[in-house]
Coordinates of N, CA and C in Angstrom, one line a residue:
M1 N 144.5 93.7 169.9 CA 145.1 93.6 168.9 C 146.2 95.0 168.5
T2 N 147.0 94.7 168.1 CA 148.4 95.9 167.8 C 148.4 95.1 166.8
F3 N 148.2 97.0 165.6 CA 148.4 96.5 164.1 C 150.1 98.0 164.4
T4 N 150.9 97.1 163.0 CA 152.1 98.2 163.1 C 152.1 99.2 161.9
V5 N 152.5 99.8 162.4 CA 152.9 101.1 161.4 C 153.8 100.9 160.3
Y6 N 154.0 100.3 159.5 CA 155.3 99.9 158.2 C 155.6 101.3 158.3
D7 N 157.3 100.8 158.0 CA 157.7 102.2 156.6 C 159.0 101.1 155.3
P8 N 159.5 101.6 154.7 CA 160.0 101.0 153.6 C 160.8 100.2 153.8
S9 N 161.1 100.4 155.3 CA 162.4 99.8 155.6 C 161.9 98.3 156.1
N10 N 160.9 98.7 157.3 CA 160.1 97.4 158.0 C 159.3 96.4 157.3
A11 N 159.1 97.1 156.8 CA 156.9 96.1 155.4 C 157.9 95.4 155.4
P12 N 156.6 93.7 155.3 CA 156.9 92.8 154.3 C 157.4 93.0 152.8
E13 N 158.5 92.3 153.0 CA 159.2 92.2 151.7 C 158.2 92.7 150.1
D14 N 157.5 91.7 150.1 CA 155.8 92.1 149.0 C 155.4 93.7 149.1
A15 N 155.2 94.6 150.3 CA 155.3 95.5 150.5 C 155.6 96.5 150.7
R16 N 157.0 96.7 150.1 CA 158.0 97.8 150.4 C 158.2 98.7 149.4
P17 N 157.6 97.9 148.0 CA 157.9 98.3 146.5 C 156.5 99.6 147.0
L18 N 155.2 99.2 147.1 CA 154.2 100.2 147.2 C 154.3 101.0 148.0
L19 N 155.0 100.7 149.6 CA 155.2 101.5 150.1 C 156.1 103.1 149.7
Q20 N 157.2 103.0 148.8 CA 158.2 103.4 148.2 C 157.3 104.3 147.1
K21 N 156.8 103.5 146.7 CA 155.7 104.2 145.2 C 154.8 105.2 146.2
A22 N 154.6 105.2 147.5 CA 153.8 106.3 147.7 C 154.6 107.6 148.7
E23 N 155.3 106.6 149.4 CA 156.6 108.0 149.8 C 157.1 108.9 149.3
S24 N 157.1 107.9 147.2 CA 158.0 109.0 146.4 C 156.7 109.9 145.9
A25 N 155.1 109.5 145.9 CA 154.0 110.1 145.8 C 154.2 111.1 146.5
Y26 N 153.6 111.0 147.7 CA 153.0 112.2 148.7 C 153.8 112.7 150.0
G27 N 155.2 112.1 149.4 CA 156.5 112.9 150.8 C 156.6 111.8 152.0
F28 N 155.4 111.1 152.5 CA 155.5 110.8 153.0 C 154.1 109.0 153.0
V29 N 154.5 108.1 154.3 CA 153.9 107.2 154.2 C 152.1 107.3 155.0
P30 N 151.7 107.5 154.4 CA 150.6 107.6 154.8 C 150.2 106.7 156.2
N31 N 150.4 106.8 157.7 CA 149.9 105.7 158.2 C 149.0 104.1 157.6
I32 N 148.0 104.7 157.3 CA 146.7 103.8 156.8 C 148.0 103.1 155.9
L33 N 148.8 103.4 155.0 CA 149.2 102.2 153.7 C 150.2 101.2 154.9
G34 N 150.7 101.6 155.6 CA 151.6 101.2 156.4 C 151.0 100.5 157.4
V35 N 149.7 100.9 157.8 CA 149.6 99.9 158.3 C 148.7 98.5 157.4
M36 N 147.9 98.4 155.9 CA 147.5 98.4 155.1 C 149.1 97.1 154.2
A37 N 149.6 97.7 155.0 CA 151.4 96.7 154.7 C 151.5 95.1 155.3
E38 N 151.2 95.6 156.4 CA 151.1 93.8 156.9 C 150.6 92.7 155.9
S39 N 149.7 93.6 155.1 CA 148.5 92.3 154.1 C 148.9 93.4 152.9
P40 N 150.2 92.9 151.6 CA 150.5 93.4 150.9 C 149.6 93.3 150.0
A41 N 148.4 92.2 149.1 CA 147.6 92.4 149.0 C 146.5 92.7 149.1
L42 N 146.6 93.9 150.4 CA 145.3 94.5 151.0 C 145.7 96.1 150.2
L43 N 147.4 96.3 150.2 CA 147.2 97.6 150.2 C 147.8 97.4 148.5
E44 N 148.0 96.3 148.0 CA 148.1 97.1 146.7 C 146.6 97.1 146.2
A45 N 145.6 96.6 146.3 CA 144.1 96.6 146.6 C 143.6 97.9 146.4
Y46 N 143.7 98.3 147.2 CA 143.8 100.2 147.6 C 144.4 101.0 147.2
M47 N 145.6 100.7 146.4 CA 146.5 101.5 145.7 C 146.4 101.5 144.2
S48 N 145.9 100.1 144.3 CA 145.4 100.1 142.7 C 143.9 101.4 142.7
L49 N 143.3 100.5 143.4 CA 141.7 100.9 142.8 C 141.8 103.0 143.4
S50 N 142.4 102.9 144.2 CA 142.9 104.6 144.2 C 143.0 105.0 143.1
Q51 N 144.3 104.9 142.2 CA 144.5 104.7 141.2 C 143.5 104.5 139.8
I52 N 142.3 103.9 139.9 CA 141.7 103.9 139.2 C 140.3 104.8 139.7
F53 N 139.8 104.6 140.6 CA 139.1 105.4 140.9 C 139.2 107.5 140.1
D54 N 140.6 107.7 140.0 CA 141.3 108.7 140.1 C 140.9 109.0 138.1
K55 N 141.0 108.1 137.7 CA 140.4 107.9 135.8 C 139.4 108.0 136.0
T56 N 138.0 108.1 136.2 CA 136.9 108.6 136.4 C 137.3 109.6 135.5
D57 N 136.3 110.5 135.3 CA 135.9 111.4 135.2 C 134.9 112.6 135.5
F58 N 135.0 111.9 136.7 CA 134.6 112.7 138.1 C 135.9 113.9 138.4
S59 N 135.1 114.7 138.7 CA 136.6 115.4 139.3 C 137.0 115.6 140.7
A60 N 138.2 116.4 140.5 CA 138.7 116.1 142.3 C 137.1 116.5 142.9
T61 N 136.7 117.7 143.0 CA 135.5 117.6 143.9 C 134.4 117.2 143.9
E62 N 134.1 116.1 143.0 CA 133.0 114.9 142.6 C 133.2 113.5 143.2
R63 N 135.5 113.5 142.9 CA 135.7 111.9 143.7 C 135.8 112.4 145.3
Q64 N 136.2 113.7 145.8 CA 137.0 113.7 147.2 C 135.7 113.6 147.9
L65 N 133.9 114.1 147.2 CA 133.1 114.3 147.9 C 132.3 112.8 148.1
V66 N 132.8 111.8 146.8 CA 132.1 110.4 147.1 C 133.0 109.8 149.0
L67 N 134.7 109.9 148.5 CA 135.3 109.7 149.8 C 134.9 110.2 150.6
L68 N 134.9 111.7 151.2 CA 134.4 111.8 152.2 C 132.7 111.3 152.8
T69 N 132.2 111.3 151.6 CA 130.9 110.7 151.9 C 130.6 109.1 152.6
V70 N 131.7 108.5 151.4 CA 131.5 106.8 151.9 C 132.2 106.9 153.4
S71 N 133.2 107.8 153.9 CA 133.3 108.1 155.1 C 132.8 108.1 156.4
H72 N 132.5 109.4 156.0 CA 130.9 109.7 157.0 C 129.7 108.8 157.0
E73 N 129.7 107.5 155.9 CA 128.8 106.6 156.5 C 129.4 105.5 157.1
N74 N 130.8 105.5 156.8 CA 130.9 104.6 157.4 C 131.9 104.6 159.1
N75 N 131.5 106.3 159.2 CA 131.7 106.5 160.5 C 133.6 106.4 161.2
C76 N 134.6 106.6 160.1 CA 136.0 106.7 159.8 C 136.5 107.9 160.1
G77 N 136.5 108.0 161.2 CA 137.2 109.5 161.7 C 138.6 110.1 161.4
Y78 N 139.9 108.5 161.0 CA 141.0 108.9 159.8 C 140.5 109.5 158.2
C79 N 139.7 108.6 157.7 CA 139.7 109.5 156.6 C 139.1 109.9 156.3
T80 N 137.9 109.8 157.6 CA 137.3 111.8 157.3 C 138.5 112.8 156.9
K81 N 139.2 112.6 158.2 CA 140.1 113.3 158.8 C 141.4 114.0 157.3
A82 N 141.4 112.2 156.6 CA 142.8 112.4 156.0 C 142.2 113.3 154.7
H83 N 141.0 113.2 154.1 CA 140.0 113.3 152.8 C 139.8 114.8 152.6
S84 N 139.7 115.3 154.2 CA 139.4 117.0 154.6 C 140.1 117.4 154.4
A85 N 142.3 117.2 154.3 CA 142.9 117.8 154.2 C 143.0 117.3 152.6
I86 N 143.1 115.8 152.2 CA 142.7 115.5 150.8 C 142.9 116.9 150.1
A87 N 141.1 117.1 150.1 CA 139.6 118.2 149.6 C 140.5 119.6 149.7
A88 N 141.2 120.0 150.4 CA 141.7 121.0 150.6 C 142.5 121.1 149.8
M89 N 144.2 120.8 150.1 CA 145.1 120.7 148.8 C 144.9 120.6 147.1
Q90 N 143.2 119.9 146.8 CA 143.5 119.6 145.4 C 141.9 120.8 145.3
D91 N 141.6 122.2 146.2 CA 140.8 123.2 146.4 C 139.9 122.9 146.2
V92 N 138.9 121.4 147.0 CA 137.2 121.0 147.0 C 137.3 122.7 147.4
P93 N 136.1 122.8 147.1 CA 135.3 124.5 147.9 C 135.0 123.8 150.0
D94 N 135.5 124.5 150.6 CA 135.1 124.0 152.6 C 134.0 123.8 152.2
S95 N 133.1 124.3 151.5 CA 131.3 124.1 152.1 C 130.6 123.0 151.8
V96 N 131.5 122.1 150.5 CA 131.4 121.0 150.2 C 132.3 119.6 151.3
V97 N 133.2 120.3 152.2 CA 134.0 119.2 153.1 C 132.4 119.7 154.7
E98 N 132.6 120.9 154.4 CA 131.6 120.9 155.7 C 130.6 120.7 156.1
A99 N 129.9 120.6 154.7 CA 128.0 119.7 154.1 C 128.6 118.1 154.8
V100 N 129.0 117.5 154.2 CA 129.2 116.5 154.6 C 129.9 116.1 155.6
A101 N 130.5 116.1 156.2 CA 130.8 116.5 157.6 C 129.7 116.9 158.8
E102 N 128.9 117.3 158.5 CA 127.7 117.9 159.3 C 126.5 117.2 158.6
G103 N 126.8 116.0 157.9 CA 125.9 115.6 157.4 C 124.3 116.3 156.8
R104 N 124.7 117.9 156.5 CA 123.3 118.7 155.4 C 123.7 118.6 153.9
P105 N 122.8 119.2 153.8 CA 122.9 118.7 152.0 C 123.8 119.9 151.8
L106 N 124.2 119.8 150.4 CA 125.1 120.9 150.1 C 124.2 121.6 148.5
E107 N 124.3 122.7 148.4 CA 124.1 123.4 147.8 C 123.7 123.2 146.5
D108 N 124.8 122.7 145.6 CA 125.0 122.4 144.3 C 124.4 121.2 144.4
S109 N 123.1 121.9 143.2 CA 122.0 120.4 143.7 C 122.3 119.1 143.0
R110 N 123.3 119.6 142.1 CA 124.6 117.6 140.8 C 125.3 117.3 142.2
L111 N 125.7 117.9 143.0 CA 126.6 117.4 143.9 C 125.9 116.9 145.0
E112 N 125.1 117.2 144.9 CA 123.9 116.4 146.8 C 123.8 115.7 146.1
A113 N 123.3 115.2 144.7 CA 122.6 114.0 144.1 C 124.1 113.0 144.1
L114 N 125.0 113.8 143.8 CA 126.1 112.6 144.2 C 126.1 112.1 145.5
R115 N 126.6 113.3 146.5 CA 126.5 112.6 148.2 C 125.2 111.8 148.0
Q116 N 123.8 112.2 147.4 CA 122.9 111.2 148.1 C 123.0 110.0 147.3
L117 N 123.4 109.7 146.3 CA 123.4 108.7 145.8 C 124.8 107.2 146.1
T118 N 126.0 108.3 146.9 CA 126.7 107.7 147.2 C 126.5 107.4 148.7
R119 N 125.8 108.2 149.8 CA 124.8 107.3 150.9 C 124.5 106.8 150.7
R120 N 123.3 106.3 150.2 CA 122.3 105.5 149.9 C 123.0 104.3 149.0
A121 N 123.9 103.9 148.3 CA 124.6 103.2 148.2 C 125.8 102.4 149.3
V122 N 125.9 103.2 150.3 CA 126.4 102.7 151.6 C 125.7 102.3 152.5
S123 N 124.1 103.0 152.7 CA 123.7 102.1 153.6 C 122.7 101.4 153.3
T124 N 122.3 100.9 152.3 CA 121.7 100.4 151.9 C 122.4 98.9 151.0
R125 N 124.1 98.9 151.5 CA 125.3 98.1 151.3 C 124.8 97.6 149.5
G126 N 124.8 98.5 149.1 CA 124.4 98.4 147.1 C 122.9 97.9 146.9
N127 N 121.9 98.4 147.0 CA 120.3 97.6 147.0 C 119.6 98.9 146.8
L128 N 120.6 99.7 145.4 CA 119.5 100.7 145.9 C 118.1 100.7 144.7
E129 N 117.5 101.4 145.1 CA 116.2 101.8 144.4 C 116.2 102.8 142.8
A130 N 115.2 101.7 141.9 CA 115.0 102.7 140.7 C 115.2 104.4 140.9
S131 N 114.3 105.2 142.2 CA 114.0 105.9 142.4 C 115.7 106.8 142.9
D132 N 116.7 106.5 143.3 CA 117.9 107.0 144.0 C 118.9 107.2 142.3
I133 N 117.9 106.0 141.8 CA 119.5 106.3 140.1 C 118.6 107.3 138.9
E134 N 116.6 107.0 139.2 CA 116.3 108.0 138.3 C 117.0 109.7 138.9
A135 N 117.1 109.9 140.0 CA 117.1 111.3 140.5 C 118.9 112.0 140.3
F136 N 119.5 110.3 140.4 CA 121.0 111.0 140.3 C 120.6 111.3 138.8
H137 N 120.3 109.7 137.4 CA 120.5 110.9 136.0 C 119.8 112.2 135.9
A138 N 118.6 112.1 136.5 CA 118.1 114.0 136.6 C 118.7 115.0 136.9
A139 N 120.5 114.5 137.4 CA 121.0 115.5 138.0 C 122.2 115.7 137.1
G140 N 121.8 114.8 136.1 CA 123.1 115.3 135.2 C 124.2 113.9 134.9
Y141 N 123.8 112.7 135.7 CA 125.0 111.8 135.4 C 124.3 110.4 134.4
S142 N 125.6 109.9 134.1 CA 124.8 108.4 133.5 C 125.0 107.1 134.5
T143 N 124.8 106.2 134.1 CA 124.8 104.9 134.1 C 126.6 104.6 134.7
R144 N 127.3 105.6 134.3 CA 128.5 104.7 134.0 C 129.0 105.5 135.2
H145 N 128.6 106.6 135.5 CA 128.7 107.1 136.8 C 128.7 106.6 138.5
V146 N 127.0 105.7 138.1 CA 126.7 104.9 139.4 C 127.7 104.0 139.3
L147 N 128.2 103.5 138.2 CA 129.5 102.5 138.6 C 131.0 102.8 139.1
D148 N 131.2 104.2 138.6 CA 132.2 105.0 139.6 C 131.9 104.9 140.7
V149 N 131.0 106.0 140.8 CA 130.5 105.7 142.7 C 131.1 104.3 143.0
L150 N 130.5 103.3 142.9 CA 130.7 101.9 143.7 C 132.3 102.0 143.6
T151 N 133.5 102.2 142.5 CA 134.6 102.0 142.8 C 135.4 102.3 143.6
G152 N 134.8 104.3 143.9 CA 135.0 104.7 145.4 C 134.6 104.1 146.7
V153 N 133.6 103.7 146.3 CA 132.9 103.1 147.6 C 133.7 101.9 147.8
G154 N 133.9 101.0 147.3 CA 134.5 100.1 147.4 C 136.3 100.0 147.9
M155 N 136.6 101.5 147.3 CA 137.9 101.9 148.1 C 138.3 102.3 149.5
K156 N 137.1 102.5 149.8 CA 136.7 103.6 151.0 C 137.1 102.5 152.0
T157 N 136.3 101.8 151.2 CA 135.3 100.9 152.1 C 136.5 99.6 153.3
L158 N 137.4 99.7 152.0 CA 138.4 98.8 152.1 C 139.7 99.9 153.4
S159 N 139.4 101.3 153.1 CA 140.6 101.8 154.7 C 139.4 102.0 155.1
N160 N 138.6 102.2 155.7 CA 137.3 102.7 156.4 C 137.3 101.2 157.6
Y161 N 137.3 100.6 157.0 CA 137.0 98.9 157.8 C 138.4 98.6 158.5
T162 N 139.3 98.4 157.1 CA 141.5 99.0 157.8 C 141.5 99.5 159.2
N163 N 140.8 101.3 158.6 CA 141.2 101.9 160.4 C 140.3 101.5 161.8
H164 N 139.2 100.8 161.2 CA 137.8 100.8 162.2 C 138.8 99.4 163.2
I165 N 139.5 97.9 162.5 CA 139.9 97.1 163.1 C 141.4 97.6 164.0
A166 N 141.6 98.8 163.0 CA 143.5 99.3 163.4 C 143.4 100.6 164.6
D167 N 142.5 101.1 164.5 CA 142.6 102.2 165.0 C 143.8 102.5 164.6
T168 N 143.5 103.0 163.7 CA 145.0 104.1 162.7 C 145.2 104.9 163.5
P169 N 146.6 105.4 163.8 CA 147.3 107.1 163.8 C 147.3 108.0 163.3
L170 N 145.8 109.7 163.4 CA 146.3 110.4 162.8 C 147.4 110.5 162.2
D171 N 148.4 110.4 160.8 CA 149.6 111.5 160.5 C 149.4 112.7 161.1
V172 N 149.9 113.3 161.3 CA 150.4 114.8 161.3 C 150.6 115.7 160.2
Q173 N 150.6 115.0 159.2 CA 150.3 115.6 158.0 C 148.3 115.8 157.1
F174 N 148.0 115.2 158.2 CA 146.7 115.1 158.1 C 145.7 115.9 159.5
G175 N 146.9 116.4 160.0 CA 146.1 117.2 161.1 C 146.3 116.4 163.0
G176 N 147.0 114.7 161.9 CA 147.3 114.3 164.1 C 148.3 115.1 164.8

């Protein structure tokens, strides 16, 4: 099956304002959003969750760590590359991005606890053990943070699965 990568000029009518918003924010329409435009509901859901995830009290590094970890666990090459580029733009340390890509522990124990909880949330489909949450709390995170991780997992799952289905081409802005 072939999926169209839409832009604001040829997208379904309900998706056009969302793509225009993305273009204004990023200076281009990322291919993943162009693919999602086929379903304006999916595009709106993804963009809304992205804005909501940005409202958590996670730092930029923590947010990108969650998004990169989900993408790594779901084996989504597009999102891994895109968020590696975004992480660089947000001054996320290269060591964080590299550790996630290589599946190795982070040196910062607090960030490693976040990576582990995110990894476990994806791999267990949300069936976390009490010990997972206890370890996360011991690193200084709260119950609110557990649920905020799920916001990032939900957001990235939408894009990861879309990319798997559509084989979305990587944008040149993200190294494609």
